[in-house]
Short mmCIF file of C-alpha atoms in Angstrom, two decimals:
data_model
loop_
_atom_site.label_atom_id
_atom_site.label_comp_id
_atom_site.label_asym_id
_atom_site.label_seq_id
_atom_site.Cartn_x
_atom_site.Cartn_y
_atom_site.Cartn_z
CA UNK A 927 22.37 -18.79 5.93
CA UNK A 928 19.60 -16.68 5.45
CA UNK A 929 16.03 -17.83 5.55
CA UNK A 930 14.05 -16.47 2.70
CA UNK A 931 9.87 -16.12 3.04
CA UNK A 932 7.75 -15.53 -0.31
CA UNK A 933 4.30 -14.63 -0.36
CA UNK A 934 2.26 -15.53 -2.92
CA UNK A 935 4.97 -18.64 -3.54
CA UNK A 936 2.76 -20.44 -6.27
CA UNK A 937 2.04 -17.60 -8.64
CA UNK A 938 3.94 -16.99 -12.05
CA UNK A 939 6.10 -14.64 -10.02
CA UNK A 940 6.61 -16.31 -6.93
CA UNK A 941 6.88 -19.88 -8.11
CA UNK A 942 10.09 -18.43 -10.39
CA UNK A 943 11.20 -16.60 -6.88
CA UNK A 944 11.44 -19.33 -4.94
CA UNK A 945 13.02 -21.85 -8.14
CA UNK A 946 15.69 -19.29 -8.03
CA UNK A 947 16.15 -18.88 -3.87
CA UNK A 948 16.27 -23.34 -3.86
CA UNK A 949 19.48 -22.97 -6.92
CA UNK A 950 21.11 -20.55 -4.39
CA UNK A 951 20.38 -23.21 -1.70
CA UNK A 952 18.68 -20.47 0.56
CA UNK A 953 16.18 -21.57 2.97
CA UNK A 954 12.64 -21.09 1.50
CA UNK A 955 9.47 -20.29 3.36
CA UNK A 956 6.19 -20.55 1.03
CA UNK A 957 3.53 -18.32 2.22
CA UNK A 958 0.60 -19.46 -0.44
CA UNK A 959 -2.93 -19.88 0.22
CA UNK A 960 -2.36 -23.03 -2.19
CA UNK A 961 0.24 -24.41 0.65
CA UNK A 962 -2.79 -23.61 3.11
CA UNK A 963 -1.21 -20.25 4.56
CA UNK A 964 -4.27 -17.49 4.10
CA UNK A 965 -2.46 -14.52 4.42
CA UNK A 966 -5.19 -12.37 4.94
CA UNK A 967 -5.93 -14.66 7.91
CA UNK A 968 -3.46 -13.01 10.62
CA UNK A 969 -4.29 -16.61 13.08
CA UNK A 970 -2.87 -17.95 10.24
CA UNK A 971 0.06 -15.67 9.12
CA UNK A 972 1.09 -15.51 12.84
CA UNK A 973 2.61 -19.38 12.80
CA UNK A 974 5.22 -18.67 9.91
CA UNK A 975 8.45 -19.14 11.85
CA UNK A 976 11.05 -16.53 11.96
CA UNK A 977 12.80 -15.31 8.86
CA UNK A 978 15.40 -12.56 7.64
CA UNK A 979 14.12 -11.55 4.73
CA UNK A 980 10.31 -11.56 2.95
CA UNK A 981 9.38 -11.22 -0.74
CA UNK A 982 5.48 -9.79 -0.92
CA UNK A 983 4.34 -11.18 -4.36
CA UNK A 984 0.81 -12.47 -2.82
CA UNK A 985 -1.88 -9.91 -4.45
CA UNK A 986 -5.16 -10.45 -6.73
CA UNK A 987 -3.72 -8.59 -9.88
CA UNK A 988 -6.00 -9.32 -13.06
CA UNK A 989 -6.62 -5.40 -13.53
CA UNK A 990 -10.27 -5.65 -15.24
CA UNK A 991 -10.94 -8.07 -12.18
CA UNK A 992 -9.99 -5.25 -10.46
CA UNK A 993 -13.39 -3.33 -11.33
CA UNK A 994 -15.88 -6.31 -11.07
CA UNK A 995 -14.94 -7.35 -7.58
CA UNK A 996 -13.10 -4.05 -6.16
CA UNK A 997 -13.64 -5.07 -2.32
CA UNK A 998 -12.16 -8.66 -2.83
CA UNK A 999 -8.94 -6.37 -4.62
CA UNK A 1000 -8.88 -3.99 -1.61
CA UNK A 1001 -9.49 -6.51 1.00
CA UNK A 1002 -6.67 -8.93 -0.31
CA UNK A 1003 -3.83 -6.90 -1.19
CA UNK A 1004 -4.18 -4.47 1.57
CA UNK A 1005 -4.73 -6.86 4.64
CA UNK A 1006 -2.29 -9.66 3.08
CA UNK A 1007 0.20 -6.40 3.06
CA UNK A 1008 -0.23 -5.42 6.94
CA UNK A 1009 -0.05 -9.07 7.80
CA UNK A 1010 3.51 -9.36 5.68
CA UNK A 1011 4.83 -5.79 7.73
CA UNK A 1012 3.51 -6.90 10.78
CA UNK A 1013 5.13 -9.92 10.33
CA UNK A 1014 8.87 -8.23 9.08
CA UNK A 1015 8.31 -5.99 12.56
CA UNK A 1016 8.03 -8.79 14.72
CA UNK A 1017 10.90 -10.89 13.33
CA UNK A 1018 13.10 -7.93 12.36
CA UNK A 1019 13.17 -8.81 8.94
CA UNK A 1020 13.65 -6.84 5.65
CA UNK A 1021 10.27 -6.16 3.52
CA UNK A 1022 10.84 -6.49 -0.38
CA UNK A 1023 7.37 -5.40 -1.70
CA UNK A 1024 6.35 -6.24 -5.28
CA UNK A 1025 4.20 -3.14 -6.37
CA UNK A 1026 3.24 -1.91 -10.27
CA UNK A 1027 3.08 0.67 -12.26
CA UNK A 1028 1.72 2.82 -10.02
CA UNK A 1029 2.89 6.22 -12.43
CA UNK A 1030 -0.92 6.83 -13.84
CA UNK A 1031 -0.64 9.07 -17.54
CA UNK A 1032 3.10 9.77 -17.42
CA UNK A 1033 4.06 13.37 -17.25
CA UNK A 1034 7.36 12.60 -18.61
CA UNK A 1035 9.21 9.53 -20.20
CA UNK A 1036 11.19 7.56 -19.58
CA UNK A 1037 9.64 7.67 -15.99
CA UNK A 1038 12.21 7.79 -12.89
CA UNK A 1039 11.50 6.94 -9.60
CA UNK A 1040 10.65 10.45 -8.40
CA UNK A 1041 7.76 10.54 -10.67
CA UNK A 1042 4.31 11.51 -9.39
CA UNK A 1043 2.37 8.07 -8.45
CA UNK A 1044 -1.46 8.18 -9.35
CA UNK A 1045 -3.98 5.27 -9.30
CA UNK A 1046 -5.70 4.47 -13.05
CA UNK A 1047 -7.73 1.88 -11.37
CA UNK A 1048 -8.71 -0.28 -8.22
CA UNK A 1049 -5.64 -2.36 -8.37
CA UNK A 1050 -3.11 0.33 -8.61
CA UNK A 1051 -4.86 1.95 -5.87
CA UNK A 1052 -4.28 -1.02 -3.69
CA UNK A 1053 -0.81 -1.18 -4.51
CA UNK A 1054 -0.26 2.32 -3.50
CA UNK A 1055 -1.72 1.96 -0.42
CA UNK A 1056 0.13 -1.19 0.05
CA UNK A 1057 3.67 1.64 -0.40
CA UNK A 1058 1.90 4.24 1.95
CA UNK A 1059 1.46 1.36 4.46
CA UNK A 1060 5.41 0.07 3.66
CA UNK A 1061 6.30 3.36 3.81
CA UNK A 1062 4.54 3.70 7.57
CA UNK A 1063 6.17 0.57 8.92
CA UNK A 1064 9.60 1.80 8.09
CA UNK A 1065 9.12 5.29 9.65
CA UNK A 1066 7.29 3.81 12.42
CA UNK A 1067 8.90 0.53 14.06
CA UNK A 1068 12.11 0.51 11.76
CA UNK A 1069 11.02 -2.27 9.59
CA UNK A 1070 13.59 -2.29 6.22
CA UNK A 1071 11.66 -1.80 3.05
CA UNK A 1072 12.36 -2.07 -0.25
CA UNK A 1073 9.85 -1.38 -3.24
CA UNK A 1074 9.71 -2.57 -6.81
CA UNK A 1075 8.20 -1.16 -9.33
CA UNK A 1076 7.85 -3.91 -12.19
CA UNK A 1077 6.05 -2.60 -15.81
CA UNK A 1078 4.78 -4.98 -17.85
CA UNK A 1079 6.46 -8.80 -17.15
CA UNK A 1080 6.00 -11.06 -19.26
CA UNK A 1081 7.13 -15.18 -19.63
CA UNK A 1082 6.28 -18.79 -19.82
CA UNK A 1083 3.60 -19.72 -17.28
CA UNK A 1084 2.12 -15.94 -17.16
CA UNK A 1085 -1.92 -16.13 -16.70
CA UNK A 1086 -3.94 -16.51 -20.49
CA UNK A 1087 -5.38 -13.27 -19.42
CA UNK A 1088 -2.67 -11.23 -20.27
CA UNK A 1089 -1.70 -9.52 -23.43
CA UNK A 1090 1.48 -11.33 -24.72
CA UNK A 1091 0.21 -15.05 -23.70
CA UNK A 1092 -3.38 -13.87 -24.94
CA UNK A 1093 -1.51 -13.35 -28.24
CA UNK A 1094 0.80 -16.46 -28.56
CA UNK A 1095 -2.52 -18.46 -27.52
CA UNK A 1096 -4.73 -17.14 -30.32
CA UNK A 1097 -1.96 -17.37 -32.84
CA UNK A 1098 -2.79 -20.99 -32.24
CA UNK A 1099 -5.61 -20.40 -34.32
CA UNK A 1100 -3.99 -18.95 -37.22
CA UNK A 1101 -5.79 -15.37 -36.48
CA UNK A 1102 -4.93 -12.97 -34.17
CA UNK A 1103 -8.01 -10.70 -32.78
CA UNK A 1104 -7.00 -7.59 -30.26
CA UNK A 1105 -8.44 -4.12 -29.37
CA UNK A 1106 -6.22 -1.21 -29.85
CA UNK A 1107 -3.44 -1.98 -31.51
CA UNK A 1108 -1.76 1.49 -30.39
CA UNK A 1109 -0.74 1.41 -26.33
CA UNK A 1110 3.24 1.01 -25.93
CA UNK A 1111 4.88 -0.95 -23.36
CA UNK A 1112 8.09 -1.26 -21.29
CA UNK A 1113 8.57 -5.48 -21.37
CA UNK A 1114 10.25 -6.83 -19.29
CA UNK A 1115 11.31 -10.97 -19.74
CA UNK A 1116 10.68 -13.10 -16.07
CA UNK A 1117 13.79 -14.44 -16.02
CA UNK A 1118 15.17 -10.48 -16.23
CA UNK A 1119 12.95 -9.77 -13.13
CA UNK A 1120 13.90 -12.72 -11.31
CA UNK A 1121 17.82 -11.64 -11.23
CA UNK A 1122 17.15 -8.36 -9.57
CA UNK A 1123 15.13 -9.95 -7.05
CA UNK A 1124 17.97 -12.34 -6.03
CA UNK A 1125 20.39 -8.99 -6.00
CA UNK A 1126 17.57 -7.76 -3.51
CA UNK A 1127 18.68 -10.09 -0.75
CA UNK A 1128 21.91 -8.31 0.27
CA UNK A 1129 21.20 -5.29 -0.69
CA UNK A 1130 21.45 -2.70 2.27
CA UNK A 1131 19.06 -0.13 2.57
CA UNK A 1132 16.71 1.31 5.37
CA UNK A 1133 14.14 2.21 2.44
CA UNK A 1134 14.77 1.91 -1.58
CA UNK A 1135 12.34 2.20 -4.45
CA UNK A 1136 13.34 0.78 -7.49
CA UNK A 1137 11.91 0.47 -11.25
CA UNK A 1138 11.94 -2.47 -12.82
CA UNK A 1139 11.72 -2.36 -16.92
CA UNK A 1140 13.81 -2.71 -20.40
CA UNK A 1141 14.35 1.09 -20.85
CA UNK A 1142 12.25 0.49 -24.27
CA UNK A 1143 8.58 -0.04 -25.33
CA UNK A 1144 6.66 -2.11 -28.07
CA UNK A 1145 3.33 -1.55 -29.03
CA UNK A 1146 0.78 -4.21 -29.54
CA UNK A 1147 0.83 -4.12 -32.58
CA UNK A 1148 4.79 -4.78 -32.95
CA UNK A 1149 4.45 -7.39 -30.71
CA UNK A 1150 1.86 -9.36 -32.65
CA UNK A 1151 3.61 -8.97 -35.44
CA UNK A 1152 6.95 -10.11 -33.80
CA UNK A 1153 4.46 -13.40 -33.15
CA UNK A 1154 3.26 -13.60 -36.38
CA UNK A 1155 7.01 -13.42 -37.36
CA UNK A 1156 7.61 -16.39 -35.44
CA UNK A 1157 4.98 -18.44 -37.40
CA UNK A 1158 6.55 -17.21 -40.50
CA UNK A 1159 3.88 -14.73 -40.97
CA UNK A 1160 1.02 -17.25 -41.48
CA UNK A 1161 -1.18 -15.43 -39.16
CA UNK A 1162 -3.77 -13.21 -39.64
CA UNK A 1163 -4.35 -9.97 -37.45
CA UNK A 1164 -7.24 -8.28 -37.06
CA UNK A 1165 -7.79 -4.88 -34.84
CA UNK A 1166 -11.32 -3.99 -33.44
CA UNK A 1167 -9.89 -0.33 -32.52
CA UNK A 1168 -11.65 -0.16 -29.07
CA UNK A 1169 -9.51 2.23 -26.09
CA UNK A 1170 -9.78 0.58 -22.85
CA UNK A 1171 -10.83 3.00 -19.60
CA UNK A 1172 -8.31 4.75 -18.69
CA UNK A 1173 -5.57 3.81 -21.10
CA UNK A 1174 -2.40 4.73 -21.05
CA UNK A 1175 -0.81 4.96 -24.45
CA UNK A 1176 3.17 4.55 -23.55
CA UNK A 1177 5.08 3.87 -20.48
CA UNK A 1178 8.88 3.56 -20.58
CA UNK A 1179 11.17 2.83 -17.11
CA UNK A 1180 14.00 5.03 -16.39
CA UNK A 1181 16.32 2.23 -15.30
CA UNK A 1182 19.09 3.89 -14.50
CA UNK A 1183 18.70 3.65 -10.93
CA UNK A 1184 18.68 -0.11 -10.49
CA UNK A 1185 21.49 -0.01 -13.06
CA UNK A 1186 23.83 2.08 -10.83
CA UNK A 1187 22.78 0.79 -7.50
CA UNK A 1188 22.51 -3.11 -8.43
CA UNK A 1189 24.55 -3.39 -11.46
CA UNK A 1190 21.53 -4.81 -13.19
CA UNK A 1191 20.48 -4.43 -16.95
CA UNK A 1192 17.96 -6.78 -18.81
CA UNK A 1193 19.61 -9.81 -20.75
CA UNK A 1194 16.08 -10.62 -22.57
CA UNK A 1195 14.95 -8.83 -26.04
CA UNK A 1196 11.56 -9.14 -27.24
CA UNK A 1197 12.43 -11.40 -29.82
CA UNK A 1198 14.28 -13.74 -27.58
CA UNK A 1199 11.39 -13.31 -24.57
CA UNK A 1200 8.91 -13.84 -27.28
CA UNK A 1201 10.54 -16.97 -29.37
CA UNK A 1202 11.17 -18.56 -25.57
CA UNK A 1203 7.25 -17.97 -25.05
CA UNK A 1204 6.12 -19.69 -27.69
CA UNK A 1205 8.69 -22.44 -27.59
CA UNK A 1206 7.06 -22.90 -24.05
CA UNK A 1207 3.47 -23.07 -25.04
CA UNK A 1208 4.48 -25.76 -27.40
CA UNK A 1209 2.86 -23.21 -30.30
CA UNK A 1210 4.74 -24.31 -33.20
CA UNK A 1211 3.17 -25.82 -35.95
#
């Protein structure tokens, strides 16, 4: 039996993760600075006892965060992601690193795998470094890596700082009050994301990169108004038209990769992912 270490075990992410590692009755090794394990901390990260496989979910992530407190970001995520290599090296293990979009303005959609990577802001700059350093361990000292590339993930539990639980939670309200309602994203449901990681386990590879997406994007607007659909379209919605820095107005994920490779596809649609959200946040009236 395999023993299983997650990073950043208690986050919306890795508390899903390791649900999903128990129902396979893997053994699980929570890494969480909740469960008193300070990643960053390599006294710390040192004790973990040996294991054959690590998931790398631990990371600071909130992106406008990401601008107020830039050395925390860099600090975190890149010393948290030595610490997890150093730690695959030693015990021989396999590396599954959770990055982002990391794809900047695309050049082309949808956007494969071989697509230019470019940094839009701190925290995608500390996930590509967090690659370039993967990438160094496996050239280096042999250490098996495998990247993911999630878009935009979305589910019950997910912080109230992001867009879709930002929406359900105003909706509460009865009025809806966003920025631009024009930016398009790939969504992908939790429970999508959390198959492919459990296909990650036995997959074979030296070094992999792999997207993770739907194939298809919905802008904000169409998901409010999938929301407001859900309420019976009781809700009022009301744009202030401001463009965030940098924005990126569409990203779509060239699956096809993951699809071949893994025999994966998302199960989820936006109406489904959407209608379990709000079923979750108890937002019925």
């Amino acid at each position: 039996m395999k023993t299983i270490a997650v990073t950043g075990s208690s986050g919306f992410i890795g508390s899903r993760v390791v649900l999903k590692l128990k129902e396979l009755e893997l053994d699980v090794i929570e890494l969480d600075i909740l469960s008193g394990i300070d990643l960053t901390d390599w006294k710390q990260a040192q004790s973990t006892q040996r294991f054959d496989v690590l998931f790398h979910l631990a990371a600071r992530s909130f992106v406008p965060d990401s601008y107020r407190y830039p050395r925390n970001y860099y600090y975190t995520n890149i010393v948290n992601t030595i610490n997890a290599l150093e730690l695959c090296r030693i015990h021989e293990a396999k590396m599954i690193f959770v990055s982002s979009y990391v794809y900047g303005i695309p050049q082309y959609l949808p956007i494969d795998e071989k697509h230019p990577i470019s940094a839009l802001n701190p925290y995608a700059q500390s996930k590509i470094i967090g690659e370039q350093l993967c990438r160094g361990y496996n050239r280096d000292f042999g250490v098996k890596v495998i990247i993911l590339r999630p878009f935009n993930i979305y589910g019950a539990g997910q912080s109230g700082n992001f867009l879709v639980p930002t929406i359900i939670e105003q909706a509460k309200s009865g009025k809806i009050k966003l920025q631009d309602p024009n930016p398009k994203r790939d969504m992908v449901y939790i429970d999508d994301v959390i198959d492919i990681f459990s296909k990650m386990i036995d997959y074979e590879s030296d070094y992999d990169i792999f997207n993770i997406g739907s194939g298809v994007s919905y802008s904000v607007r169409e998901i409010a108004d999938i929301v407001c659909d859900l309420y019976g379209g009781k809700i009022s919605v009301e744009y202030e038209g401001q463009e965030r820095k940098n924005e990126v107005m569409e990203t779509i994920a060239d699956i096809n990769k993951v699809r071949k490779l893994l025999d994966w596809a998302p199960r989820i649609s936006i109406q489904q992912g959407l209608s379990e959200m709000v079923i979750s946040m108890k937002c019925f009236q």
